[in-house]
Amino acid sequence: MTEHIAPPPSAEPTEAKADRGSVLELFEKIGSVALPLAVALYAVLYIGLQNVYYVFGITPEQAGLDQATIFARLISTLVTVLLGLIPVVGAIVGLGWLVNLVLGGRAARAVDRLREKPWLAAVIGVLASSLAYWGYLKVVQGVSAGAAVFTALGIAVFGLLVPYRLLRRRPSGRAGMKVLTGALVGLGLGFLLAGQMVQGALDIYENGNGNYVLDLVGVKNQWATVQDGDGKPLDKEREGDRMMLLGEEEGTYVFYDCGMAETIRRPVEATTLNAIELDPDFTEGGTQKPVKCGYALPEADQPHEDEAEQP
């Protein structure tokens, strides 16, 4: 009697199953989320940039920023953010690989079993997506931190949990869930950065000091002494005072006058800039107290002797 020898099983299912829960698959999933995250982050950063110039009473276009310039600045911001995120994600993946190696592959199998539970995957997606609602409520609407967390989780659980669970039924639905989650996470990160941008603009408006996020999106905290075309000070009583250069548009400089707490425009040909400095420290390394903008207004109180010199 001839013994029947079964043909060897195809290697494709084994390889596909082996890829599940692996480091390679994790990188592939991160790549599929990166594009919608970057697009959503860019959109919110654009809105944040408009709000920065709104603090000074102008639009980005009035500061000489056209759409191409804004796009170039924000693209460089996205590159910087992604360069910062990649090592963080890589470190997490490396740590997961090391844990899985120590446990003899049991960690990857455990992750694989958890992923087969659609409700758990939906909950994880909801928690990640709630970052967008938290950022919107906290940064845009000014809701308190506790109320923002509670409201964001409520919106995400009651508005996204069941749809995310239904999307897990088919491969196309799972791909759509990843795109949606990536976009919402990008919105959340964008709201956080936009909030820091506006805070930096308010700090400049109040005392002349900006922050790193403003520099990251291309808003240069550049100050200079402003004189007329003959090199004479605009105001003899405030000779040596510096103004922030917001931009240049159609042959006109746009300045923020900290002393008068107002935005002014001057023709380029009738203006001379001296003592130009980027990111000046009006606190002298924290040793002096910054003078609030508006110090030159008639009704402003005179600074005390221990306060810093006027910017």
GROMACS .gro file of C-alpha atoms in nm:
model
  311
    1MET     CA    1   0.000   0.000   0.000
    2THR     CA    2   0.141   0.325  -0.113
    3GLU     CA    3   0.162   0.586   0.157
    4HIS     CA    4   0.008   0.914   0.057
    5ILE     CA    5   0.235   1.204   0.128
    6ALA     CA    6   0.055   1.536   0.157
    7PRO     CA    7   0.212   1.828  -0.032
    8PRO     CA    8   0.395   2.078   0.186
    9PRO     CA    9   0.178   2.367   0.295
   10SER     CA   10   0.221   2.698   0.121
   11ALA     CA   11   0.462   2.932   0.289
   12GLU     CA   12   0.256   3.242   0.216
   13PRO     CA   13   0.000   3.204   0.497
   14THR     CA   14   0.280   3.126   0.742
   15GLU     CA   15   0.475   3.433   0.640
   16ALA     CA   16   0.167   3.650   0.654
   17LYS     CA   17   0.084   3.520   0.997
   18ALA     CA   18   0.442   3.567   1.111
   19ASP     CA   19   0.435   3.930   0.998
   20ARG     CA   20   0.138   4.004   1.218
   21GLY     CA   21   0.247   4.181   1.534
   22SER     CA   22   0.604   4.213   1.403
   23VAL     CA   23   0.821   4.522   1.407
   24LEU     CA   24   0.802   4.548   1.026
   25GLU     CA   25   0.424   4.554   1.036
   26LEU     CA   26   0.435   4.824   1.305
   27PHE     CA   27   0.650   5.044   1.082
   28GLU     CA   28   0.410   4.990   0.791
   29LYS     CA   29   0.115   5.097   1.003
   30ILE     CA   30   0.299   5.406   1.125
   31GLY     CA   31   0.371   5.500   0.763
   32SER     CA   32   0.003   5.473   0.670
   33VAL     CA   33  -0.088   5.714   0.952
   34ALA     CA   34   0.191   5.965   0.891
   35LEU     CA   35   0.042   6.129   0.578
   36PRO     CA   36  -0.304   6.219   0.719
   37LEU     CA   37  -0.134   6.329   1.042
   38ALA     CA   38   0.098   6.565   0.851
   39VAL     CA   39  -0.186   6.711   0.641
   40ALA     CA   40  -0.403   6.781   0.946
   41LEU     CA   41  -0.106   6.926   1.137
   42TYR     CA   42  -0.027   7.160   0.846
   43ALA     CA   43  -0.388   7.284   0.831
   44VAL     CA   44  -0.398   7.373   1.201
   45LEU     CA   45  -0.054   7.534   1.193
   46TYR     CA   46  -0.176   7.759   0.910
   47ILE     CA   47  -0.468   7.870   1.124
   48GLY     CA   48  -0.232   7.921   1.417
   49LEU     CA   49  -0.005   8.141   1.205
   50GLN     CA   50  -0.301   8.361   1.115
   51ASN     CA   51  -0.388   8.395   1.484
   52VAL     CA   52  -0.028   8.496   1.564
   53TYR     CA   53  -0.046   8.798   1.334
   54TYR     CA   54  -0.400   8.870   1.448
   55VAL     CA   55  -0.250   8.945   1.792
   56PHE     CA   56  -0.069   9.239   1.628
   57GLY     CA   57  -0.376   9.349   1.436
   58ILE     CA   58  -0.263   9.239   1.089
   59THR     CA   59  -0.288   8.941   0.856
   60PRO     CA   60   0.009   8.733   0.735
   61GLU     CA   61  -0.036   8.888   0.390
   62GLN     CA   62   0.004   9.238   0.537
   63ALA     CA   63   0.336   9.123   0.683
   64GLY     CA   64   0.453   9.018   0.337
   65LEU     CA   65   0.377   8.647   0.370
   66ASP     CA   66   0.214   8.504   0.058
   67GLN     CA   67   0.079   8.150   0.028
   68ALA     CA   68   0.406   8.015  -0.113
   69THR     CA   69   0.611   8.160   0.173
   70ILE     CA   70   0.370   8.027   0.436
   71PHE     CA   71   0.375   7.685   0.271
   72ALA     CA   72   0.756   7.678   0.271
   73ARG     CA   73   0.775   7.782   0.637
   74LEU     CA   74   0.522   7.528   0.754
   75ILE     CA   75   0.677   7.250   0.547
   76SER     CA   76   1.006   7.311   0.727
   77THR     CA   77   0.810   7.296   1.054
   78LEU     CA   78   0.657   6.961   0.957
   79VAL     CA   79   1.002   6.827   0.868
   80THR     CA   80   1.136   6.936   1.207
   81VAL     CA   81   0.841   6.781   1.392
   82LEU     CA   82   0.866   6.455   1.201
   83LEU     CA   83   1.244   6.439   1.256
   84GLY     CA   84   1.174   6.470   1.626
   85LEU     CA   85   0.899   6.207   1.625
   86ILE     CA   86   1.086   5.944   1.424
   87PRO     CA   87   1.354   5.876   1.691
   88VAL     CA   88   1.084   5.861   1.959
   89VAL     CA   89   0.883   5.607   1.758
   90GLY     CA   90   1.201   5.420   1.674
   91ALA     CA   91   1.296   5.398   2.041
   92ILE     CA   92   0.951   5.263   2.128
   93VAL     CA   93   0.974   5.004   1.849
   94GLY     CA   94   1.324   4.906   1.958
   95LEU     CA   95   1.208   4.863   2.316
   96GLY     CA   96   0.918   4.649   2.201
   97TRP     CA   97   1.150   4.435   1.990
   98LEU     CA   98   1.384   4.386   2.287
   99VAL     CA   99   1.098   4.289   2.520
  100ASN     CA  100   0.965   4.046   2.259
  101LEU     CA  101   1.312   3.895   2.216
  102VAL     CA  102   1.357   3.846   2.590
  103LEU     CA  103   1.015   3.684   2.619
  104GLY     CA  104   1.080   3.452   2.328
  105GLY     CA  105   0.813   3.598   2.100
  106ARG     CA  106   0.534   3.581   2.356
  107ALA     CA  107   0.491   3.961   2.353
  108ALA     CA  108   0.424   3.966   1.976
  109ARG     CA  109   0.174   3.679   2.009
  110ALA     CA  110  -0.002   3.861   2.292
  111VAL     CA  111  -0.025   4.178   2.084
  112ASP     CA  112  -0.156   3.971   1.795
  113ARG     CA  113  -0.430   3.822   2.012
  114LEU     CA  114  -0.527   4.165   2.143
  115ARG     CA  115  -0.552   4.303   1.792
  116GLU     CA  116  -0.805   4.034   1.707
  117LYS     CA  117  -1.042   4.190   1.962
  118PRO     CA  118  -1.223   4.461   1.761
  119TRP     CA  119  -1.362   4.644   2.063
  120LEU     CA  120  -1.017   4.685   2.213
  121ALA     CA  121  -0.878   4.820   1.886
  122ALA     CA  122  -1.171   5.060   1.865
  123VAL     CA  123  -1.109   5.184   2.221
  124ILE     CA  124  -0.742   5.250   2.144
  125GLY     CA  125  -0.839   5.443   1.832
  126VAL     CA  126  -1.095   5.646   2.026
  127LEU     CA  127  -0.844   5.738   2.296
  128ALA     CA  128  -0.595   5.855   2.032
  129SER     CA  129  -0.865   6.049   1.844
  130SER     CA  130  -0.981   6.227   2.157
  131LEU     CA  131  -0.656   6.429   2.147
  132ALA     CA  132  -0.807   6.644   1.870
  133TYR     CA  133  -1.116   6.731   2.074
  134TRP     CA  134  -0.911   6.796   2.386
  135GLY     CA  135  -0.681   7.032   2.194
  136TYR     CA  136  -0.973   7.216   2.037
  137LEU     CA  137  -1.156   7.262   2.367
  138LYS     CA  138  -0.846   7.351   2.568
  139VAL     CA  139  -0.664   7.573   2.320
  140VAL     CA  140  -0.934   7.721   2.098
  141GLN     CA  141  -1.231   7.739   2.334
  142GLY     CA  142  -1.030   7.801   2.652
  143VAL     CA  143  -1.205   7.527   2.852
  144SER     CA  144  -1.037   7.417   3.175
  145ALA     CA  145  -0.811   7.111   3.157
  146GLY     CA  146  -1.042   6.882   3.353
  147ALA     CA  147  -1.354   6.982   3.164
  148ALA     CA  148  -1.170   6.948   2.833
  149VAL     CA  149  -1.058   6.591   2.914
  150PHE     CA  150  -1.404   6.486   3.030
  151THR     CA  151  -1.581   6.642   2.731
  152ALA     CA  152  -1.331   6.511   2.477
  153LEU     CA  153  -1.358   6.155   2.609
  154GLY     CA  154  -1.736   6.181   2.611
  155ILE     CA  155  -1.747   6.300   2.251
  156ALA     CA  156  -1.501   6.033   2.137
  157VAL     CA  157  -1.671   5.745   2.323
  158PHE     CA  158  -2.029   5.827   2.226
  159GLY     CA  159  -1.949   5.958   1.879
  160LEU     CA  160  -1.663   5.738   1.755
  161LEU     CA  161  -1.652   5.410   1.948
  162VAL     CA  162  -1.932   5.229   1.765
  163PRO     CA  163  -1.829   5.357   1.417
  164TYR     CA  164  -1.471   5.250   1.485
  165ARG     CA  165  -1.596   4.906   1.591
  166LEU     CA  166  -1.795   4.873   1.270
  167LEU     CA  167  -1.497   4.980   1.061
  168ARG     CA  168  -1.294   4.693   1.207
  169ARG     CA  169  -1.509   4.438   1.024
  170ARG     CA  170  -1.340   4.476   0.684
  171PRO     CA  171  -0.983   4.552   0.569
  172SER     CA  172  -1.100   4.866   0.388
  173GLY     CA  173  -1.272   4.982   0.707
  174ARG     CA  174  -0.959   4.922   0.913
  175ALA     CA  175  -0.759   5.130   0.665
  176GLY     CA  176  -1.017   5.408   0.687
  177MET     CA  177  -1.001   5.398   1.066
  178LYS     CA  178  -0.622   5.443   1.055
  179VAL     CA  179  -0.654   5.743   0.823
  180LEU     CA  180  -0.922   5.902   1.042
  181THR     CA  181  -0.724   5.838   1.360
  182GLY     CA  182  -0.407   5.981   1.205
  183ALA     CA  183  -0.591   6.294   1.095
  184LEU     CA  184  -0.743   6.350   1.440
  185VAL     CA  185  -0.409   6.295   1.612
  186GLY     CA  186  -0.256   6.548   1.371
  187LEU     CA  187  -0.529   6.797   1.459
  188GLY     CA  188  -0.460   6.746   1.828
  189LEU     CA  189  -0.086   6.803   1.788
  190GLY     CA  190  -0.160   7.104   1.570
  191PHE     CA  191  -0.386   7.259   1.833
  192LEU     CA  192  -0.115   7.214   2.096
  193LEU     CA  193   0.148   7.382   1.876
  194ALA     CA  194  -0.095   7.657   1.769
  195GLY     CA  195  -0.168   7.733   2.132
  196GLN     CA  196   0.203   7.773   2.202
  197MET     CA  197   0.236   7.996   1.894
  198VAL     CA  198  -0.038   8.230   2.011
  199GLN     CA  199   0.105   8.229   2.365
  200GLY     CA  200   0.442   8.331   2.224
  201ALA     CA  201   0.280   8.612   2.024
  202LEU     CA  202   0.100   8.735   2.336
  203ASP     CA  203   0.430   8.731   2.527
  204ILE     CA  204   0.587   8.945   2.258
  205TYR     CA  205   0.289   9.180   2.261
  206GLU     CA  206   0.312   9.217   2.638
  207ASN     CA  207   0.687   9.225   2.707
  208GLY     CA  208   0.882   9.150   2.389
  209ASN     CA  209   0.983   8.791   2.465
  210GLY     CA  210   0.874   8.512   2.230
  211ASN     CA  211   0.925   8.134   2.244
  212TYR     CA  212   1.081   7.846   2.051
  213VAL     CA  213   0.759   7.741   1.877
  214LEU     CA  214   0.728   8.078   1.704
  215ASP     CA  215   1.079   8.040   1.569
  216LEU     CA  216   0.991   7.685   1.462
  217VAL     CA  217   0.711   7.810   1.235
  218GLY     CA  218   0.925   8.088   1.089
  219VAL     CA  219   0.804   8.388   1.291
  220LYS     CA  220   1.130   8.566   1.367
  221ASN     CA  221   1.144   8.771   1.686
  222GLN     CA  222   1.364   9.035   1.525
  223TRP     CA  223   1.411   9.378   1.684
  224ALA     CA  224   1.589   9.692   1.567
  225THR     CA  225   1.617  10.064   1.639
  226VAL     CA  226   1.411  10.249   1.379
  227GLN     CA  227   1.522  10.586   1.238
  228ASP     CA  228   1.411  10.801   0.949
  229GLY     CA  229   1.590  10.816   0.616
  230ASP     CA  230   1.840  11.071   0.750
  231GLY     CA  231   1.935  10.850   1.044
  232LYS     CA  232   1.745  11.059   1.300
  233PRO     CA  233   1.532  10.892   1.571
  234LEU     CA  234   1.158  10.892   1.516
  235ASP     CA  235   1.107  11.017   1.871
  236LYS     CA  236   1.388  11.198   2.048
  237GLU     CA  237   1.244  11.108   2.388
  238ARG     CA  238   1.265  10.738   2.303
  239GLU     CA  239   1.595  10.733   2.118
  240GLY     CA  240   1.745  10.386   2.130
  241ASP     CA  241   1.412  10.205   2.177
  242ARG     CA  242   1.373   9.897   1.960
  243MET     CA  243   1.075   9.777   1.760
  244MET     CA  244   0.990   9.432   1.634
  245LEU     CA  245   1.004   9.390   1.257
  246LEU     CA  246   0.691   9.192   1.165
  247GLY     CA  247   0.761   9.195   0.792
  248GLU     CA  248   0.778   9.390   0.469
  249GLU     CA  249   0.502   9.425   0.213
  250GLU     CA  250   0.512   9.626  -0.112
  251GLY     CA  251   0.794   9.854  -0.005
  252THR     CA  252   0.656   9.910   0.344
  253TYR     CA  253   0.797   9.788   0.675
  254VAL     CA  254   0.553   9.663   0.937
  255PHE     CA  255   0.671   9.715   1.297
  256TYR     CA  256   0.537   9.639   1.640
  257ASP     CA  257   0.612   9.937   1.866
  258CYS     CA  258   0.637   9.785   2.213
  259GLY     CA  259   0.653  10.125   2.384
  260MET     CA  260   0.322  10.239   2.235
  261ALA     CA  261   0.183   9.881   2.213
  262GLU     CA  262   0.074   9.934   1.853
  263THR     CA  263   0.156   9.815   1.504
  264ILE     CA  264   0.289  10.079   1.263
  265ARG     CA  265   0.387  10.092   0.895
  266ARG     CA  266   0.671  10.291   0.741
  267PRO     CA  267   0.801  10.319   0.383
  268VAL     CA  268   1.128  10.134   0.328
  269GLU     CA  269   1.302  10.425   0.155
  270ALA     CA  270   1.233  10.658   0.451
  271THR     CA  271   1.346  10.412   0.720
  272THR     CA  272   1.685  10.307   0.854
  273LEU     CA  273   1.729  10.000   1.074
  274ASN     CA  274   2.014   9.976   1.325
  275ALA     CA  275   2.113   9.740   1.608
  276ILE     CA  276   1.923   9.450   1.452
  277GLU     CA  277   1.898   9.149   1.687
  278LEU     CA  278   1.716   8.817   1.679
  279ASP     CA  279   1.542   8.691   1.993
  280PRO     CA  280   1.674   8.957   2.231
  281ASP     CA  281   1.654   8.877   2.600
  282PHE     CA  282   1.496   9.178   2.768
  283THR     CA  283   1.541   9.014   3.107
  284GLU     CA  284   1.923   8.997   3.071
  285GLY     CA  285   1.933   8.627   3.147
  286GLY     CA  286   1.655   8.649   3.402
  287THR     CA  287   1.840   8.902   3.618
  288GLN     CA  288   1.602   9.187   3.543
  289LYS     CA  289   1.229   9.226   3.538
  290PRO     CA  290   1.089   9.287   3.187
  291VAL     CA  291   0.901   9.610   3.129
  292LYS     CA  292   0.553   9.556   2.993
  293CYS     CA  293   0.481   9.700   2.652
  294GLY     CA  294   0.290  10.025   2.653
  295TYR     CA  295   0.540  10.195   2.882
  296ALA     CA  296   0.552  10.503   2.653
  297LEU     CA  297   0.178  10.569   2.665
  298PRO     CA  298   0.084  10.892   2.844
  299GLU     CA  299  -0.120  10.711   3.109
  300ALA     CA  300   0.144  10.443   3.171
  301ASP     CA  301   0.298  10.431   3.516
  302GLN     CA  302   0.668  10.507   3.537
  303PRO     CA  303   0.880  10.194   3.597
  304HIS     CA  304   1.054  10.151   3.929
  305GLU     CA  305   1.430  10.182   3.957
  306ASP     CA  306   1.477   9.808   3.993
  307GLU     CA  307   1.297   9.730   3.669
  308ALA     CA  308   1.473   9.658   3.344
  309GLU     CA  309   1.554   9.917   3.084
  310GLN     CA  310   1.297   9.972   2.813
  311PRO     CA  311   1.343   9.751   2.505
   0.00000   0.00000   0.00000
